[in-house]
PDB file of C-alpha atoms in Angstrom:
ATOM      1  CA  UNK X   1      10.514   3.949  10.732  1.00  0.00           C
ATOM      2  CA  UNK X   2      12.520   4.948  13.773  1.00  0.00           C
ATOM      3  CA  UNK X   3      10.915   7.114  16.372  1.00  0.00           C
ATOM      4  CA  UNK X   4       7.328   6.014  15.791  1.00  0.00           C
ATOM      5  CA  UNK X   5       5.156   4.880  18.642  1.00  0.00           C
ATOM      6  CA  UNK X   6       4.402   1.185  19.072  1.00  0.00           C
ATOM      7  CA  UNK X   7       1.356   0.269  17.001  1.00  0.00           C
ATOM      8  CA  UNK X   8      -1.669  -1.461  18.406  1.00  0.00           C
ATOM      9  CA  UNK X   9      -2.339  -4.753  16.659  1.00  0.00           C
ATOM     10  CA  UNK X  10      -5.552  -4.650  14.642  1.00  0.00           C
ATOM     11  CA  UNK X  11      -6.951  -6.748  11.826  1.00  0.00           C
ATOM     12  CA  UNK X  12      -5.964  -4.123   9.240  1.00  0.00           C
ATOM     13  CA  UNK X  13      -2.619  -3.061   7.775  1.00  0.00           C
ATOM     14  CA  UNK X  14      -1.259  -0.516   5.300  1.00  0.00           C
ATOM     15  CA  UNK X  15       1.959  -0.602   3.275  1.00  0.00           C
ATOM     16  CA  UNK X  16       4.271   2.352   4.140  1.00  0.00           C
ATOM     17  CA  UNK X  17       7.121   1.174   1.868  1.00  0.00           C
ATOM     18  CA  UNK X  18       7.657   1.314  -1.894  1.00  0.00           C
ATOM     19  CA  UNK X  19       6.605  -2.321  -2.277  1.00  0.00           C
ATOM     20  CA  UNK X  20       6.443  -5.411  -0.104  1.00  0.00           C
ATOM     21  CA  UNK X  21       6.396  -9.077  -1.115  1.00  0.00           C
ATOM     22  CA  UNK X  22       3.461 -11.416  -0.615  1.00  0.00           C
ATOM     23  CA  UNK X  23       4.540 -15.068  -0.366  1.00  0.00           C
ATOM     24  CA  UNK X  24       2.675 -18.343  -0.893  1.00  0.00           C
ATOM     25  CA  UNK X  25       4.022 -19.682   2.435  1.00  0.00           C
ATOM     26  CA  UNK X  26       5.308 -18.000   5.597  1.00  0.00           C
ATOM     27  CA  UNK X  27       9.015 -17.795   4.755  1.00  0.00           C
ATOM     28  CA  UNK X  28      11.396 -15.679   2.677  1.00  0.00           C
ATOM     29  CA  UNK X  29      12.221 -18.534   0.318  1.00  0.00           C
ATOM     30  CA  UNK X  30       8.618 -19.312  -0.639  1.00  0.00           C
ATOM     31  CA  UNK X  31       7.144 -18.441  -4.029  1.00  0.00           C
ATOM     32  CA  UNK X  32       6.467 -14.733  -4.491  1.00  0.00           C
ATOM     33  CA  UNK X  33       2.807 -14.465  -5.522  1.00  0.00           C
ATOM     34  CA  UNK X  34       2.260 -10.702  -5.521  1.00  0.00           C
ATOM     35  CA  UNK X  35       3.326  -7.407  -3.996  1.00  0.00           C
ATOM     36  CA  UNK X  36       1.646  -4.612  -2.127  1.00  0.00           C
ATOM     37  CA  UNK X  37       2.609  -1.115  -3.213  1.00  0.00           C
ATOM     38  CA  UNK X  38       2.821   2.023  -1.091  1.00  0.00           C
ATOM     39  CA  UNK X  39      -0.532   2.960   0.438  1.00  0.00           C
ATOM     40  CA  UNK X  40      -2.279  -0.349  -0.275  1.00  0.00           C
ATOM     41  CA  UNK X  41      -4.231  -1.988   2.514  1.00  0.00           C
ATOM     42  CA  UNK X  42      -5.059  -5.535   3.557  1.00  0.00           C
ATOM     43  CA  UNK X  43      -7.028  -7.497   6.113  1.00  0.00           C
ATOM     44  CA  UNK X  44      -5.212  -9.920   8.410  1.00  0.00           C
ATOM     45  CA  UNK X  45      -6.680 -13.422   8.155  1.00  0.00           C
ATOM     46  CA  UNK X  46      -4.386 -15.235  10.595  1.00  0.00           C
ATOM     47  CA  UNK X  47      -1.073 -15.016  12.408  1.00  0.00           C
ATOM     48  CA  UNK X  48       1.554 -17.700  11.828  1.00  0.00           C
ATOM     49  CA  UNK X  49       3.918 -16.363  14.487  1.00  0.00           C
ATOM     50  CA  UNK X  50       5.209 -12.947  15.565  1.00  0.00           C
ATOM     51  CA  UNK X  51       6.580 -12.295  12.078  1.00  0.00           C
ATOM     52  CA  UNK X  52       4.327 -13.900   9.435  1.00  0.00           C
ATOM     53  CA  UNK X  53       0.691 -12.958   8.905  1.00  0.00           C
ATOM     54  CA  UNK X  54      -1.698 -14.300   6.284  1.00  0.00           C
ATOM     55  CA  UNK X  55      -3.513 -11.432   4.569  1.00  0.00           C
ATOM     56  CA  UNK X  56      -6.177 -10.676   1.982  1.00  0.00           C
ATOM     57  CA  UNK X  57      -5.391  -7.582  -0.094  1.00  0.00           C
ATOM     58  CA  UNK X  58      -8.074  -4.937  -0.485  1.00  0.00           C
ATOM     59  CA  UNK X  59      -7.731  -4.181  -4.193  1.00  0.00           C
ATOM     60  CA  UNK X  60      -7.668  -7.670  -5.710  1.00  0.00           C
ATOM     61  CA  UNK X  61      -8.232 -10.017  -2.751  1.00  0.00           C
ATOM     62  CA  UNK X  62      -4.902 -11.820  -3.148  1.00  0.00           C
ATOM     63  CA  UNK X  63      -4.230 -14.104  -0.194  1.00  0.00           C
ATOM     64  CA  UNK X  64      -0.720 -14.793   0.991  1.00  0.00           C
ATOM     65  CA  UNK X  65       1.850 -14.282   3.718  1.00  0.00           C
ATOM     66  CA  UNK X  66       3.708 -11.078   4.570  1.00  0.00           C
ATOM     67  CA  UNK X  67       6.436 -10.121   7.002  1.00  0.00           C
ATOM     68  CA  UNK X  68       4.393  -7.935   9.335  1.00  0.00           C
ATOM     69  CA  UNK X  69       7.465  -5.850  10.258  1.00  0.00           C
ATOM     70  CA  UNK X  70       7.115  -4.154   6.864  1.00  0.00           C
ATOM     71  CA  UNK X  71       3.587  -2.860   7.519  1.00  0.00           C
ATOM     72  CA  UNK X  72       1.752  -0.580   9.881  1.00  0.00           C
ATOM     73  CA  UNK X  73      -1.402  -1.501  11.726  1.00  0.00           C
ATOM     74  CA  UNK X  74      -4.409   0.733  11.134  1.00  0.00           C
ATOM     75  CA  UNK X  75      -7.866   0.960  12.641  1.00  0.00           C
ATOM     76  CA  UNK X  76     -10.944  -0.285  10.826  1.00  0.00           C
ATOM     77  CA  UNK X  77     -12.018   3.341  10.401  1.00  0.00           C
ATOM     78  CA  UNK X  78      -8.643   4.280   8.866  1.00  0.00           C
ATOM     79  CA  UNK X  79      -8.818   1.198   6.629  1.00  0.00           C
ATOM     80  CA  UNK X  80     -12.148   2.337   5.188  1.00  0.00           C
ATOM     81  CA  UNK X  81     -10.940   5.945   4.806  1.00  0.00           C
ATOM     82  CA  UNK X  82      -7.866   4.813   2.868  1.00  0.00           C
ATOM     83  CA  UNK X  83      -9.925   2.552   0.590  1.00  0.00           C
ATOM     84  CA  UNK X  84     -12.609   5.155  -0.099  1.00  0.00           C
ATOM     85  CA  UNK X  85     -10.373   8.198  -0.594  1.00  0.00           C
ATOM     86  CA  UNK X  86      -7.263   7.535  -2.659  1.00  0.00           C
ATOM     87  CA  UNK X  87      -5.616   8.313  -5.935  1.00  0.00           C
ATOM     88  CA  UNK X  88      -3.183   6.199  -7.941  1.00  0.00           C
ATOM     89  CA  UNK X  89       0.273   7.256  -9.138  1.00  0.00           C
ATOM     90  CA  UNK X  90       0.414   7.255 -12.948  1.00  0.00           C
ATOM     91  CA  UNK X  91       4.128   8.097 -13.259  1.00  0.00           C
ATOM     92  CA  UNK X  92       6.497   5.158 -13.791  1.00  0.00           C
ATOM     93  CA  UNK X  93       8.547   6.305 -10.811  1.00  0.00           C
ATOM     94  CA  UNK X  94       8.097   9.233  -8.458  1.00  0.00           C
ATOM     95  CA  UNK X  95       9.163  10.238  -4.954  1.00  0.00           C
ATOM     96  CA  UNK X  96       7.053  11.096  -1.931  1.00  0.00           C
ATOM     97  CA  UNK X  97       8.872  13.501   0.405  1.00  0.00           C
ATOM     98  CA  UNK X  98       8.467  14.826   3.909  1.00  0.00           C
ATOM     99  CA  UNK X  99      10.919  16.367   6.378  1.00  0.00           C
ATOM    100  CA  UNK X 100      12.287  12.974   7.449  1.00  0.00           C
ATOM    101  CA  UNK X 101      12.192  10.660   4.450  1.00  0.00           C
ATOM    102  CA  UNK X 102      11.858  10.243   0.697  1.00  0.00           C
ATOM    103  CA  UNK X 103       9.897   7.189  -0.455  1.00  0.00           C
ATOM    104  CA  UNK X 104      10.252   6.107  -4.091  1.00  0.00           C
ATOM    105  CA  UNK X 105       6.958   4.845  -5.505  1.00  0.00           C
ATOM    106  CA  UNK X 106       5.964   3.278  -8.801  1.00  0.00           C
ATOM    107  CA  UNK X 107       3.026   3.424 -11.161  1.00  0.00           C
ATOM    108  CA  UNK X 108      -0.037   1.985  -9.439  1.00  0.00           C
ATOM    109  CA  UNK X 109       0.937   2.990  -5.902  1.00  0.00           C
ATOM    110  CA  UNK X 110      -1.988   4.185  -3.803  1.00  0.00           C
ATOM    111  CA  UNK X 111      -1.973   7.759  -2.571  1.00  0.00           C
ATOM    112  CA  UNK X 112      -4.248   7.821   0.504  1.00  0.00           C
ATOM    113  CA  UNK X 113      -6.203  11.025   1.110  1.00  0.00           C
ATOM    114  CA  UNK X 114      -4.392  12.802  -1.751  1.00  0.00           C
ATOM    115  CA  UNK X 115      -5.503  16.413  -2.211  1.00  0.00           C
ATOM    116  CA  UNK X 116      -3.514  17.224  -5.358  1.00  0.00           C
ATOM    117  CA  UNK X 117      -0.287  17.945  -3.481  1.00  0.00           C
ATOM    118  CA  UNK X 118      -0.250  16.159  -0.108  1.00  0.00           C
ATOM    119  CA  UNK X 119      -0.585  12.422   0.614  1.00  0.00           C
ATOM    120  CA  UNK X 120      -1.648  11.511   4.159  1.00  0.00           C
ATOM    121  CA  UNK X 121      -0.576   8.162   5.580  1.00  0.00           C
ATOM    122  CA  UNK X 122      -1.508   7.880   9.253  1.00  0.00           C
ATOM    123  CA  UNK X 123       0.114  10.840  11.067  1.00  0.00           C
ATOM    124  CA  UNK X 124       2.577  11.524   8.233  1.00  0.00           C
ATOM    125  CA  UNK X 125       2.165  13.891   5.311  1.00  0.00           C
ATOM    126  CA  UNK X 126       4.160  13.577   2.082  1.00  0.00           C
ATOM    127  CA  UNK X 127       4.512  16.008  -0.800  1.00  0.00           C
ATOM    128  CA  UNK X 128       3.765  14.413  -4.168  1.00  0.00           C
ATOM    129  CA  UNK X 129       4.650  16.299  -7.369  1.00  0.00           C
ATOM    130  CA  UNK X 130       3.821  13.564  -9.862  1.00  0.00           C
ATOM    131  CA  UNK X 131       0.789  12.638 -11.910  1.00  0.00           C
ATOM    132  CA  UNK X 132      -2.124  10.819 -10.321  1.00  0.00           C
ATOM    133  CA  UNK X 133      -5.741   9.963 -10.951  1.00  0.00           C
ATOM    134  CA  UNK X 134      -8.574   9.282  -8.508  1.00  0.00           C
ATOM    135  CA  UNK X 135      -9.032   5.508  -8.414  1.00  0.00           C
ATOM    136  CA  UNK X 136     -12.813   5.651  -8.737  1.00  0.00           C
ATOM    137  CA  UNK X 137     -12.394   7.750 -11.908  1.00  0.00           C
ATOM    138  CA  UNK X 138     -10.118   5.257 -13.687  1.00  0.00           C
ATOM    139  CA  UNK X 139     -11.748   3.786 -16.771  1.00  0.00           C
ATOM    140  CA  UNK X 140     -10.091   0.392 -17.263  1.00  0.00           C
ATOM    141  CA  UNK X 141     -10.282   0.158 -21.054  1.00  0.00           C
ATOM    142  CA  UNK X 142      -7.828  -1.282 -23.590  1.00  0.00           C
ATOM    143  CA  UNK X 143      -6.875   2.319 -24.470  1.00  0.00           C
ATOM    144  CA  UNK X 144      -6.014   3.051 -20.825  1.00  0.00           C
ATOM    145  CA  UNK X 145      -3.751  -0.006 -20.621  1.00  0.00           C
ATOM    146  CA  UNK X 146      -2.083   0.955 -23.909  1.00  0.00           C
ATOM    147  CA  UNK X 147      -1.357   4.476 -22.639  1.00  0.00           C
ATOM    148  CA  UNK X 148       0.211   3.132 -19.452  1.00  0.00           C
ATOM    149  CA  UNK X 149       2.165   0.361 -21.190  1.00  0.00           C
ATOM    150  CA  UNK X 150       3.613   2.861 -23.684  1.00  0.00           C
ATOM    151  CA  UNK X 151       5.297   4.616 -20.740  1.00  0.00           C
ATOM    152  CA  UNK X 152       7.500   1.560 -20.350  1.00  0.00           C
TER     153      UNK X 152
END
């Protein structure tokens, strides 16, 4: 993420990477309890030190520790925008591209402010050519899970 301006610390973060580990304790050797995928957000509950923050994820309220260097701070307003206006990648693997970077993403990754072609994450815009569905339109039925699992 070279060349970006220094972020102001807020109580909200977003994942700008393909996926980032959430640990049970604040160290790299602790038990991995979950992961945040690209575009997912979380609320900071506490700070262990300059590196480790305890978070609560927005989608499923998982609590655990993350290495804050792998996230970007966002405002409360941006947090709510990202959680109210996003789609979900339905391809097993796809790539988001802009002029500077290509970010591989997996099924289930959040696509903030997706308009059918462009994903907006903070000041960056990425082109997305894969399949996606608006999160609030997903019908979590056994048939839906069967369709997705058959892709594997």
